[in-house]
């Protein structure tokens, strides 16, 4: 796949190194370039991702940048391939760096190209439908829970006072890269959408309230930088529950694709039991799946 795409684009892939093979396959290429290969059917998303990257550049928001002079995206065997400039040496972001970037992003006017409104449930249902590692009883409960949360979500978004802005869509520390020169960059632009700003803020809030991944002082500083505390918003519990379900559905996909990985399977079962109320009160002890 990578070799075929580079041949089409006239790029050298000798010595290419995998950076991350997950939702997308990301490879480091010679010449300080990075190739991103989508799942099948990802060409429309790749086009939007490139448009978002250029729009962010126009507004001075640090983010990954498409490689200049490359006619993209290109599609090989149904998968979209895009080429990006490699970032300088960096580490994962902090919640403070996420807050600064979200504050800047949410202040921007909507772009002149189409961004679909936020719809959290289609990906959840797709992943649950493919969750071969989950038994029938638990899967039926998850589908019923999804239906209940979607009904709560629809009631929430009908409120005339709900905020609306451009969203990253998956704003957490793993999607921010902090370079040694102090600049923090937004990564993974494929989830950009429009909707309530509270959606992006919930990604960090659940690290405190649901999984205990950050401290109270970390979260207080996040709120101070951004200027709002989403946990004080009346709709937070609905967004929190949707986020938890999305995280569980993602773990289901990983465990299904890697059936020999015992940690992923145990984590799926644990997360389901948490959602069912069988593992006590939040925060729970969720751990990352590969």
mmCIF file of C-alpha atoms in Angstrom:
data_model
loop_
_atom_site.group_PDB
_atom_site.id
_atom_site.type_symbol
_atom_site.label_atom_id
_atom_site.label_comp_id
_atom_site.label_asym_id
_atom_site.label_seq_id
_atom_site.Cartn_x
_atom_site.Cartn_y
_atom_site.Cartn_z
ATOM 1 C CA UNK A 1 0.000 0.000 0.000
ATOM 2 C CA UNK A 2 2.638 2.534 1.038
ATOM 3 C CA UNK A 3 4.925 1.548 -1.831
ATOM 4 C CA UNK A 4 2.111 1.846 -4.381
ATOM 5 C CA UNK A 5 1.053 5.250 -3.060
ATOM 6 C CA UNK A 6 4.593 6.612 -3.134
ATOM 7 C CA UNK A 7 5.033 5.380 -6.686
ATOM 8 C CA UNK A 8 1.872 7.223 -7.722
ATOM 9 C CA UNK A 9 3.047 10.399 -5.971
ATOM 10 C CA UNK A 10 6.654 10.143 -7.128
ATOM 11 C CA UNK A 11 8.006 9.881 -3.586
ATOM 12 C CA UNK A 12 10.792 7.764 -2.143
ATOM 13 C CA UNK A 13 9.671 5.334 0.571
ATOM 14 C CA UNK A 14 12.972 3.492 1.030
ATOM 15 C CA UNK A 15 13.600 3.095 4.738
ATOM 16 C CA UNK A 16 10.066 4.202 5.722
ATOM 17 C CA UNK A 17 9.364 3.742 9.429
ATOM 18 C CA UNK A 18 5.984 3.180 11.086
ATOM 19 C CA UNK A 19 5.013 5.930 13.518
ATOM 20 C CA UNK A 20 1.582 4.657 14.525
ATOM 21 C CA UNK A 21 -0.632 1.929 13.099
ATOM 22 C CA UNK A 22 -4.109 2.454 14.521
ATOM 23 C CA UNK A 23 -7.213 4.176 13.110
ATOM 24 C CA UNK A 24 -4.883 5.379 10.367
ATOM 25 C CA UNK A 25 -1.471 4.009 9.410
ATOM 26 C CA UNK A 26 1.170 6.721 9.749
ATOM 27 C CA UNK A 27 4.662 6.317 8.279
ATOM 28 C CA UNK A 28 7.797 8.457 8.360
ATOM 29 C CA UNK A 29 9.296 8.925 4.891
ATOM 30 C CA UNK A 30 12.672 10.255 3.746
ATOM 31 C CA UNK A 31 12.862 14.031 3.326
ATOM 32 C CA UNK A 32 11.039 14.892 6.584
ATOM 33 C CA UNK A 33 7.686 13.765 5.247
ATOM 34 C CA UNK A 34 4.919 11.701 6.830
ATOM 35 C CA UNK A 35 2.425 9.498 4.973
ATOM 36 C CA UNK A 36 -1.036 8.930 6.436
ATOM 37 C CA UNK A 37 -3.075 5.997 5.109
ATOM 38 C CA UNK A 38 -6.766 5.900 5.952
ATOM 39 C CA UNK A 39 -9.115 3.023 6.438
ATOM 40 C CA UNK A 40 -11.127 2.008 3.344
ATOM 41 C CA UNK A 41 -13.478 4.727 2.131
ATOM 42 C CA UNK A 42 -11.518 7.535 3.737
ATOM 43 C CA UNK A 43 -11.030 9.776 0.698
ATOM 44 C CA UNK A 44 -13.796 12.327 1.525
ATOM 45 C CA UNK A 45 -12.455 12.618 5.069
ATOM 46 C CA UNK A 46 -8.907 13.075 3.760
ATOM 47 C CA UNK A 47 -10.037 15.914 1.480
ATOM 48 C CA UNK A 48 -11.697 17.627 4.433
ATOM 49 C CA UNK A 49 -8.615 17.079 6.584
ATOM 50 C CA UNK A 50 -6.403 18.804 3.997
ATOM 51 C CA UNK A 51 -8.859 21.711 3.746
ATOM 52 C CA UNK A 52 -8.907 22.048 7.538
ATOM 53 C CA UNK A 53 -5.102 22.062 7.713
ATOM 54 C CA UNK A 54 -4.882 24.869 5.166
ATOM 55 C CA UNK A 55 -7.653 26.808 6.931
ATOM 56 C CA UNK A 56 -5.845 26.512 10.273
ATOM 57 C CA UNK A 57 -2.632 27.739 8.654
ATOM 58 C CA UNK A 58 -4.482 30.764 7.268
ATOM 59 C CA UNK A 59 -5.634 31.601 10.806
ATOM 60 C CA UNK A 60 -2.290 31.044 12.474
ATOM 61 C CA UNK A 61 -3.272 27.945 14.460
ATOM 62 C CA UNK A 62 -0.275 25.588 14.751
ATOM 63 C CA UNK A 63 -1.195 22.210 13.279
ATOM 64 C CA UNK A 64 0.174 19.528 11.002
ATOM 65 C CA UNK A 65 0.680 20.873 7.474
ATOM 66 C CA UNK A 66 0.202 19.147 4.114
ATOM 67 C CA UNK A 67 3.419 18.659 2.151
ATOM 68 C CA UNK A 68 3.673 21.348 -0.541
ATOM 69 C CA UNK A 69 3.757 20.392 -4.201
ATOM 70 C CA UNK A 70 1.963 17.062 -3.725
ATOM 71 C CA UNK A 71 -1.297 16.410 -5.601
ATOM 72 C CA UNK A 72 -3.386 14.851 -2.855
ATOM 73 C CA UNK A 73 -5.158 12.956 -1.590
ATOM 74 C CA UNK A 74 -4.464 9.939 -3.708
ATOM 75 C CA UNK A 75 -6.532 6.765 -3.365
ATOM 76 C CA UNK A 76 -4.952 3.312 -3.511
ATOM 77 C CA UNK A 77 -7.110 0.197 -3.096
ATOM 78 C CA UNK A 78 -9.885 2.330 -1.622
ATOM 79 C CA UNK A 79 -7.657 3.943 1.014
ATOM 80 C CA UNK A 80 -6.787 7.634 1.001
ATOM 81 C CA UNK A 81 -3.103 8.533 1.250
ATOM 82 C CA UNK A 82 -2.002 12.014 2.293
ATOM 83 C CA UNK A 83 1.512 13.401 2.723
ATOM 84 C CA UNK A 84 2.434 15.829 5.500
ATOM 85 C CA UNK A 85 5.416 17.802 6.707
ATOM 86 C CA UNK A 86 7.121 16.054 9.586
ATOM 87 C CA UNK A 87 6.882 17.911 12.879
ATOM 88 C CA UNK A 88 10.040 18.869 14.778
ATOM 89 C CA UNK A 89 10.997 16.679 17.764
ATOM 90 C CA UNK A 90 8.103 16.733 20.207
ATOM 91 C CA UNK A 91 6.292 15.117 23.114
ATOM 92 C CA UNK A 92 2.607 14.581 23.788
ATOM 93 C CA UNK A 93 0.773 17.713 24.839
ATOM 94 C CA UNK A 94 -0.461 18.616 28.303
ATOM 95 C CA UNK A 95 -3.975 19.590 29.312
ATOM 96 C CA UNK A 96 -2.780 23.195 29.501
ATOM 97 C CA UNK A 97 -1.589 23.070 25.899
ATOM 98 C CA UNK A 98 -4.883 21.521 24.850
ATOM 99 C CA UNK A 99 -6.717 24.378 26.585
ATOM 100 C CA UNK A 100 -4.703 27.079 24.786
ATOM 101 C CA UNK A 101 -5.289 25.487 21.377
ATOM 102 C CA UNK A 102 -9.001 24.935 21.959
ATOM 103 C CA UNK A 103 -9.483 28.508 23.134
ATOM 104 C CA UNK A 104 -7.888 29.763 19.898
ATOM 105 C CA UNK A 105 -9.758 27.262 17.711
ATOM 106 C CA UNK A 106 -13.183 27.916 19.193
ATOM 107 C CA UNK A 107 -12.815 31.655 18.611
ATOM 108 C CA UNK A 108 -12.480 31.254 14.834
ATOM 109 C CA UNK A 109 -15.305 31.870 12.366
ATOM 110 C CA UNK A 110 -16.567 28.819 10.512
ATOM 111 C CA UNK A 111 -14.682 28.138 7.256
ATOM 112 C CA UNK A 112 -16.076 28.633 3.771
ATOM 113 C CA UNK A 113 -16.059 24.882 3.097
ATOM 114 C CA UNK A 114 -18.535 22.405 4.514
ATOM 115 C CA UNK A 115 -18.010 20.802 7.892
ATOM 116 C CA UNK A 116 -20.658 18.306 8.917
ATOM 117 C CA UNK A 117 -22.407 18.909 12.242
ATOM 118 C CA UNK A 118 -21.309 16.745 15.145
ATOM 119 C CA UNK A 119 -22.944 13.308 15.147
ATOM 120 C CA UNK A 120 -21.393 11.092 17.835
ATOM 121 C CA UNK A 121 -23.245 7.818 17.301
ATOM 122 C CA UNK A 122 -22.606 6.412 13.829
ATOM 123 C CA UNK A 123 -19.033 5.423 14.644
ATOM 124 C CA UNK A 124 -20.146 3.949 17.971
ATOM 125 C CA UNK A 125 -22.739 1.761 16.260
ATOM 126 C CA UNK A 126 -20.310 0.666 13.554
ATOM 127 C CA UNK A 127 -17.792 -0.442 16.150
ATOM 128 C CA UNK A 128 -20.397 -2.226 18.241
ATOM 129 C CA UNK A 129 -21.731 -4.024 15.164
ATOM 130 C CA UNK A 130 -18.221 -5.327 14.537
ATOM 131 C CA UNK A 131 -17.477 -6.201 18.180
ATOM 132 C CA UNK A 132 -17.057 -9.952 17.841
ATOM 133 C CA UNK A 133 -15.425 -10.208 21.282
ATOM 134 C CA UNK A 134 -18.532 -9.023 23.164
ATOM 135 C CA UNK A 135 -21.151 -11.600 24.131
ATOM 136 C CA UNK A 136 -24.735 -11.218 22.942
ATOM 137 C CA UNK A 137 -26.178 -10.075 26.274
ATOM 138 C CA UNK A 138 -23.613 -7.327 26.795
ATOM 139 C CA UNK A 139 -23.857 -6.278 23.160
ATOM 140 C CA UNK A 140 -27.652 -5.958 23.420
ATOM 141 C CA UNK A 141 -27.225 -3.803 26.522
ATOM 142 C CA UNK A 142 -24.656 -1.588 24.757
ATOM 143 C CA UNK A 143 -26.998 -1.057 21.802
ATOM 144 C CA UNK A 144 -29.876 -0.179 24.128
ATOM 145 C CA UNK A 145 -27.617 2.190 26.080
ATOM 146 C CA UNK A 146 -26.552 3.820 22.811
ATOM 147 C CA UNK A 147 -30.190 4.412 21.896
ATOM 148 C CA UNK A 148 -30.880 6.023 25.281
ATOM 149 C CA UNK A 149 -27.863 8.291 25.024
ATOM 150 C CA UNK A 150 -28.755 9.327 21.486
ATOM 151 C CA UNK A 151 -32.226 10.343 22.639
ATOM 152 C CA UNK A 152 -30.653 12.417 25.436
ATOM 153 C CA UNK A 153 -28.202 13.946 22.938
ATOM 154 C CA UNK A 154 -30.995 14.976 20.560
ATOM 155 C CA UNK A 155 -32.869 16.669 23.388
ATOM 156 C CA UNK A 156 -29.667 18.484 24.336
ATOM 157 C CA UNK A 157 -28.820 19.828 20.884
ATOM 158 C CA UNK A 158 -32.335 21.122 20.353
ATOM 159 C CA UNK A 159 -31.721 23.775 23.036
ATOM 160 C CA UNK A 160 -31.669 27.202 21.290
ATOM 161 C CA UNK A 161 -28.997 28.537 23.640
ATOM 162 C CA UNK A 162 -26.455 25.765 22.937
ATOM 163 C CA UNK A 163 -23.112 27.043 21.686
ATOM 164 C CA UNK A 164 -21.862 26.309 18.172
ATOM 165 C CA UNK A 165 -18.337 26.587 16.793
ATOM 166 C CA UNK A 166 -15.692 24.646 14.884
ATOM 167 C CA UNK A 167 -14.604 21.617 16.901
ATOM 168 C CA UNK A 168 -11.522 19.458 16.778
ATOM 169 C CA UNK A 169 -13.785 16.546 17.610
ATOM 170 C CA UNK A 170 -11.221 14.442 19.486
ATOM 171 C CA UNK A 171 -9.304 16.980 21.559
ATOM 172 C CA UNK A 172 -7.084 15.191 24.056
ATOM 173 C CA UNK A 173 -3.385 15.317 24.952
ATOM 174 C CA UNK A 174 -2.518 12.550 22.484
ATOM 175 C CA UNK A 175 -3.734 14.750 19.628
ATOM 176 C CA UNK A 176 -1.448 17.646 20.579
ATOM 177 C CA UNK A 177 2.299 17.621 19.938
ATOM 178 C CA UNK A 178 4.492 19.990 21.949
ATOM 179 C CA UNK A 179 7.779 20.824 20.215
ATOM 180 C CA UNK A 180 11.030 21.746 21.928
ATOM 181 C CA UNK A 181 10.670 25.372 20.815
ATOM 182 C CA UNK A 182 7.484 25.711 22.878
ATOM 183 C CA UNK A 183 5.013 25.547 19.985
ATOM 184 C CA UNK A 184 2.122 23.084 20.386
ATOM 185 C CA UNK A 185 0.504 21.586 17.280
ATOM 186 C CA UNK A 186 -2.932 20.105 16.668
ATOM 187 C CA UNK A 187 -2.845 16.589 15.227
ATOM 188 C CA UNK A 188 -5.448 14.240 13.717
ATOM 189 C CA UNK A 189 -7.631 16.731 11.913
ATOM 190 C CA UNK A 190 -9.992 14.116 10.469
ATOM 191 C CA UNK A 191 -12.632 14.565 13.186
ATOM 192 C CA UNK A 192 -13.167 18.318 12.649
ATOM 193 C CA UNK A 193 -16.836 19.193 12.820
ATOM 194 C CA UNK A 194 -19.202 21.878 14.084
ATOM 195 C CA UNK A 195 -21.185 21.730 17.287
ATOM 196 C CA UNK A 196 -21.200 22.758 20.936
ATOM 197 C CA UNK A 197 -17.787 23.737 22.307
ATOM 198 C CA UNK A 198 -18.625 21.623 25.350
ATOM 199 C CA UNK A 199 -17.921 18.508 23.264
ATOM 200 C CA UNK A 200 -14.233 19.359 22.925
ATOM 201 C CA UNK A 201 -13.996 20.352 26.595
ATOM 202 C CA UNK A 202 -15.518 17.070 27.749
ATOM 203 C CA UNK A 203 -12.552 15.106 26.387
ATOM 204 C CA UNK A 204 -10.368 16.561 29.142
ATOM 205 C CA UNK A 205 -13.062 16.636 31.818
ATOM 206 C CA UNK A 206 -13.630 12.875 31.617
ATOM 207 C CA UNK A 207 -9.938 12.371 32.373
ATOM 208 C CA UNK A 208 -10.772 13.777 35.796
ATOM 209 C CA UNK A 209 -14.318 12.619 36.458
ATOM 210 C CA UNK A 210 -14.390 9.235 34.692
ATOM 211 C CA UNK A 211 -10.918 7.751 34.533
ATOM 212 C CA UNK A 212 -8.849 9.716 37.052
ATOM 213 C CA UNK A 213 -6.130 10.338 34.485
ATOM 214 C CA UNK A 214 -5.447 13.915 35.606
ATOM 215 C CA UNK A 215 -5.431 15.656 38.973
ATOM 216 C CA UNK A 216 -7.926 18.210 40.224
ATOM 217 C CA UNK A 217 -5.242 20.905 40.036
ATOM 218 C CA UNK A 218 -4.500 19.961 36.406
ATOM 219 C CA UNK A 219 -8.154 20.311 35.573
ATOM 220 C CA UNK A 220 -8.545 23.596 37.442
ATOM 221 C CA UNK A 221 -5.683 25.050 35.429
ATOM 222 C CA UNK A 222 -7.245 23.763 32.196
ATOM 223 C CA UNK A 223 -10.489 25.554 33.099
ATOM 224 C CA UNK A 224 -8.636 28.717 34.073
ATOM 225 C CA UNK A 225 -6.811 28.862 30.724
ATOM 226 C CA UNK A 226 -9.868 28.107 28.628
ATOM 227 C CA UNK A 227 -12.244 30.185 30.729
ATOM 228 C CA UNK A 228 -14.975 27.625 31.420
ATOM 229 C CA UNK A 229 -15.646 24.462 33.407
ATOM 230 C CA UNK A 230 -17.777 22.087 31.367
ATOM 231 C CA UNK A 231 -18.528 19.912 34.418
ATOM 232 C CA UNK A 232 -20.640 22.781 35.803
ATOM 233 C CA UNK A 233 -22.788 22.786 32.632
ATOM 234 C CA UNK A 234 -26.187 21.021 32.980
ATOM 235 C CA UNK A 235 -25.569 18.872 29.886
ATOM 236 C CA UNK A 236 -22.186 17.564 31.001
ATOM 237 C CA UNK A 237 -23.379 14.178 32.208
ATOM 238 C CA UNK A 238 -24.847 13.399 28.799
ATOM 239 C CA UNK A 239 -21.621 14.301 26.978
ATOM 240 C CA UNK A 240 -19.584 12.457 29.628
ATOM 241 C CA UNK A 241 -21.629 9.290 29.134
ATOM 242 C CA UNK A 242 -21.298 9.506 25.352
ATOM 243 C CA UNK A 243 -17.523 9.917 25.648
ATOM 244 C CA UNK A 244 -17.284 6.909 27.941
ATOM 245 C CA UNK A 245 -19.318 4.846 25.493
ATOM 246 C CA UNK A 246 -17.108 5.951 22.590
ATOM 247 C CA UNK A 247 -14.015 4.947 24.526
ATOM 248 C CA UNK A 248 -15.572 1.559 25.239
ATOM 249 C CA UNK A 249 -16.579 1.036 21.600
ATOM 250 C CA UNK A 250 -13.029 1.892 20.535
ATOM 251 C CA UNK A 251 -11.668 -0.723 22.942
ATOM 252 C CA UNK A 252 -14.127 -3.225 21.438
ATOM 253 C CA UNK A 253 -12.695 -2.575 17.985
ATOM 254 C CA UNK A 254 -9.112 -2.992 19.153
ATOM 255 C CA UNK A 255 -9.923 -6.232 20.977
ATOM 256 C CA UNK A 256 -11.785 -7.566 17.928
ATOM 257 C CA UNK A 257 -8.918 -6.753 15.573
ATOM 258 C CA UNK A 258 -6.320 -8.183 17.982
ATOM 259 C CA UNK A 259 -8.072 -11.226 19.488
ATOM 260 C CA UNK A 260 -4.847 -12.568 20.961
ATOM 261 C CA UNK A 261 -4.275 -9.483 23.068
ATOM 262 C CA UNK A 262 -5.491 -10.399 26.590
ATOM 263 C CA UNK A 263 -5.299 -6.879 28.039
ATOM 264 C CA UNK A 264 -7.602 -5.429 25.394
ATOM 265 C CA UNK A 265 -10.206 -8.129 26.037
ATOM 266 C CA UNK A 266 -10.060 -7.637 29.819
ATOM 267 C CA UNK A 267 -10.300 -3.877 29.371
ATOM 268 C CA UNK A 268 -13.406 -4.213 27.195
ATOM 269 C CA UNK A 269 -15.168 -6.311 29.811
ATOM 270 C CA UNK A 270 -14.133 -3.962 32.608
ATOM 271 C CA UNK A 271 -15.349 -0.875 30.762
ATOM 272 C CA UNK A 272 -18.700 -2.497 29.996
ATOM 273 C CA UNK A 273 -19.133 -3.407 33.654
ATOM 274 C CA UNK A 274 -18.317 0.191 34.604
ATOM 275 C CA UNK A 275 -20.993 1.524 32.248
ATOM 276 C CA UNK A 276 -23.454 -0.983 33.707
ATOM 277 C CA UNK A 277 -22.762 0.286 37.215
ATOM 278 C CA UNK A 278 -21.035 -2.891 38.410
ATOM 279 C CA UNK A 279 -17.636 -1.375 39.244
ATOM 280 C CA UNK A 280 -18.558 1.296 41.722
ATOM 281 C CA UNK A 281 -18.539 5.048 41.391
ATOM 282 C CA UNK A 282 -16.372 7.114 39.061
ATOM 283 C CA UNK A 283 -13.490 7.630 38.582
ATOM 284 C CA UNK A 284 -12.707 4.137 37.318
ATOM 285 C CA UNK A 285 -9.308 2.591 36.546
ATOM 286 C CA UNK A 286 -9.426 2.452 32.757
ATOM 287 C CA UNK A 287 -6.116 1.787 31.046
ATOM 288 C CA UNK A 288 -5.104 2.380 27.455
ATOM 289 C CA UNK A 289 -5.569 -0.289 24.809
ATOM 290 C CA UNK A 290 -3.001 -0.506 21.978
#
